[in-house]
């Protein structure tokens, strides 16, 4: 068995101390150790985006990040979007626009969209499509996902 | 409460779980004491297994099981929805790249990975066939043991079955112009973002199986038969699949995992990688030769169609795909003479299976493209030739089958309007229009139970799988509509064969129609009980009581359901229960063993621009119009329609398996198997519906989830052809292929 | 994934010592977008993985000094693409960094990693070639500055020696006005590995530098100092002979499934012409 490393991470606002073997990815640790199964496992080569989480403010494919690399980082997963049981505006917009069909890609889409809006509160359609191109949706809900991001951006302006 | 919820688009039932990450897909479930399993496969397609040595693997700490064919009951159980030809694990010989020879199970994923790599397999690679030409060569090695098909004259060939259908007399028919071409359709895969996953756990004297399956009841039967258990001892849990598209219809590795769990005496979990999923499911590739006979006035005289589908090493449901998919190949036209011969051809490749469109997109690509060639040959507009020949409502366009069940010309006309058919085009652009038709379900059996609880809330039990199409929402809408409960007072229970009554399957865009009618029937049964109750409570003749949309109408006043239910149930409370049963029995006299419950009809129109230097195709505008009867949930209808359209763009523009010379998929995985991203969409995607409430489903609905995929390739191909003035008859229309076509024309 | 020892040195010297001791069994981890895939598929089986991200001297960033831009090897593509200095002086590099993978990939993939993988299709290789970049390597023998054109050997192989790691990429800020562009061919519009990459740079002195990748074992640099290519007034026929000479070193593999050699070679010419037009326009606009 491989030597493990002690890492300290903050996941969805909660500090966590974990023992991880070096070859386990952040996705493995989120899903198997922390039981946060919102981030999904699909391609494992950084192509599909189903495992997208936010590390220190930036989206990553968590299948390509070793958990030990995340030591000291702040991590946000889809489970961290809703606050006190009420949906984040982006989640609400995904629901209202019908962006989730089978739903499997949606946690990744949400994290990518969340980070996009944090950096660019008023993206154009082209910017959304480019910003979310790393998140495949085989149901083909791309237009609804784009609409949800646009609606969230507009909502943000009104508030 | 009289407002209708039918025809509105409430938030998806199950949507909260999907946007919060709390939705539990199979791979997200945790069972105590579960062993992690991995498959052991060989690095080639067909091989004779000489020996398997598991000793090194078993010596690893944490490894609990290595199971091969030798460890199973003999003969090794076989299963399959059409032909029981697939062994639960390779016996003696692997038949395709990815065919597992062993399964390992260990305490951790790491141990399972390590063990799988340590299973030593000695094998001898054998000659194999990966293409139609090779498989049909008289000297080709046989994919299937002829003993599996006793008495079949084709058993000594790689042709699994032939599907001839037709009417009139093609040979005698005389047409002014005959156009003949051959078209090919690539081997593509479903690429549901959720890879397939299975868990099996011994459960007392029975077994529990969790699967990403679309047909839990069918799986229950397979497991029961393989394990020799009564159905009541096999409990299948089918959490909502993360995308199905047909790939998750039938059992794959569930029997193997179940046997492993029994042998280990513990739960065993197998989550496939995306690569393994590519090696588990795909669509049949196809070569179609079409001869179209047409008169100068545009009247179609004959269609003569020969379609060879390259299916895989085991039949799965592939032969049914071939038969049913090719059956309406002549299209939604009145053609006096038709001859179709489709063949399912076995090969040493991944077993092909159902995939949205079910064998139809392959022939549609060929026949609709050839219709354009015919129009060109007689100098007729491509829209005009379609409208000239289209079947109108009630026309027996397939003479021995259900007549046209919609006024399809409406759909075509609307699509033509939306694409601006006939208006001037900028240089470098072209337009195409194509019609798609698919036979809906030919048999079906959907039971449901609806419980109206004492407070007026409702539980619907329906065995449909909600894999994104939104069946859960539609059933909840029906129950809410009929029983007067607010939508959020309705719970829909699916995916547990121990609790939910039998449903044959979730496929062929059937669920709104078949299970929808079943749920409606269950609700109507409850309404009848409410009538009786109201008549008793208010001492009126039952015949004078009506129930509609959750309102109980008495001769002198209206009451809400709850005002009848509460006093009617009395002090002990309780509930009212209704059952639904929709049965569409097989008809042995019908070529498909049953006339379709409805036709899915779609018209797709495309405007495309081609970069003549690079061959890039840009879809400037993509119009899809589907005849849906009635959209019970317009937003879900639109997302299914757009989703089908975008999926169709995949096989049209970029998707295909690429094999090496020993039958391995070279583009195995997401890096080199490309599907459309958010940047690969049409610049403008328009989805509309035609709604005449003329379908057999609740409130006049029809099934609709596949229509918009059927004719994407033909419509895009036609647009590209007009833009570059060169026909391309092979898919996908990659930039390189388009460029090459232009080069060849220039050098010709 | 097989396991390995993970080390996180805090100084370059420490990293070099571990790398030198490990030799072929040690691998450097920067962004991991390539290495983690290879660790998982078994095509890389190091016993030691050396994470560079906690070395103070290798902090990501771009700085300008002495007439050149120094980009730390650990700078991720997102930051290379967005950096104002890179965008001002080396637009083709910014364009190339902006098309590497998806946002998620660009948030992790580093410039140093892209260069060290030496993929023939590496997007940043071609702009670095046209901008005459220097790879700064630290090793047991001290610091070495390697001209980028002397760095690439073939896919996965560079002229780095045992124990050496790349710490920075240096780019001389052009002394005269330049225009540049980066273009590529892919199988779809969404992120994809390129079947042709090409960068071009023209300058006010009439020198045109082309670099192209994915059409041979390593990216290729070709220079025209006749002034013909940079001059938009020169007729097409006069340019084509020179262009042909520029692209003469392209030798795409017939084994690739991403595109055939014929298509790659044809696209090299199409992309070359298009990129040259953009670069000339940029040069003209910049000198207004």
JSON list of C-alpha atoms in Angstrom, two decimals, chain B residues 40 49-59 66 68 101-102 104 115-122:
[
{"chain": "B", "resi": 40, "resn": "UNK", "atom": "CA", "xyz": [-10.25, -8.58, -17.60]},
{"chain": "B", "resi": 49, "resn": "UNK", "atom": "CA", "xyz": [-8.40, -18.61, -24.70]},
{"chain": "B", "resi": 50, "resn": "UNK", "atom": "CA", "xyz": [-5.76, -21.19, -23.92]},
{"chain": "B", "resi": 51, "resn": "UNK", "atom": "CA", "xyz": [-5.44, -20.72, -20.20]},
{"chain": "B", "resi": 52, "resn": "UNK", "atom": "CA", "xyz": [-6.16, -18.24, -17.45]},
{"chain": "B", "resi": 53, "resn": "UNK", "atom": "CA", "xyz": [-3.94, -18.08, -14.41]},
{"chain": "B", "resi": 54, "resn": "UNK", "atom": "CA", "xyz": [-5.42, -16.10, -11.55]},
{"chain": "B", "resi": 55, "resn": "UNK", "atom": "CA", "xyz": [-2.96, -17.13, -8.87]},
{"chain": "B", "resi": 56, "resn": "UNK", "atom": "CA", "xyz": [-0.94, -13.91, -8.86]},
{"chain": "B", "resi": 57, "resn": "UNK", "atom": "CA", "xyz": [-4.09, -11.84, -8.75]},
{"chain": "B", "resi": 58, "resn": "UNK", "atom": "CA", "xyz": [-5.60, -13.89, -5.95]},
{"chain": "B", "resi": 59, "resn": "UNK", "atom": "CA", "xyz": [-2.40, -13.57, -3.95]},
{"chain": "B", "resi": 66, "resn": "UNK", "atom": "CA", "xyz": [-11.35, -13.98, -9.77]},
{"chain": "B", "resi": 68, "resn": "UNK", "atom": "CA", "xyz": [-13.83, -17.04, -15.31]},
{"chain": "B", "resi": 101, "resn": "UNK", "atom": "CA", "xyz": [-12.60, -13.25, -20.03]},
{"chain": "B", "resi": 102, "resn": "UNK", "atom": "CA", "xyz": [-12.59, -12.78, -16.26]},
{"chain": "B", "resi": 104, "resn": "UNK", "atom": "CA", "xyz": [-12.08, -9.74, -10.39]},
{"chain": "B", "resi": 115, "resn": "UNK", "atom": "CA", "xyz": [-5.59, -7.79, -9.65]},
{"chain": "B", "resi": 116, "resn": "UNK", "atom": "CA", "xyz": [-7.10, -7.31, -13.09]},
{"chain": "B", "resi": 117, "resn": "UNK", "atom": "CA", "xyz": [-3.65, -6.47, -14.41]},
{"chain": "B", "resi": 118, "resn": "UNK", "atom": "CA", "xyz": [-2.22, -9.64, -12.83]},
{"chain": "B", "resi": 119, "resn": "UNK", "atom": "CA", "xyz": [-4.64, -12.13, -14.33]},
{"chain": "B", "resi": 120, "resn": "UNK", "atom": "CA", "xyz": [-2.51, -13.94, -16.87]},
{"chain": "B", "resi": 121, "resn": "UNK", "atom": "CA", "xyz": [-4.31, -15.02, -19.98]},
{"chain": "B", "resi": 122, "resn": "UNK", "atom": "CA", "xyz": [-2.62, -17.16, -22.56]}
]
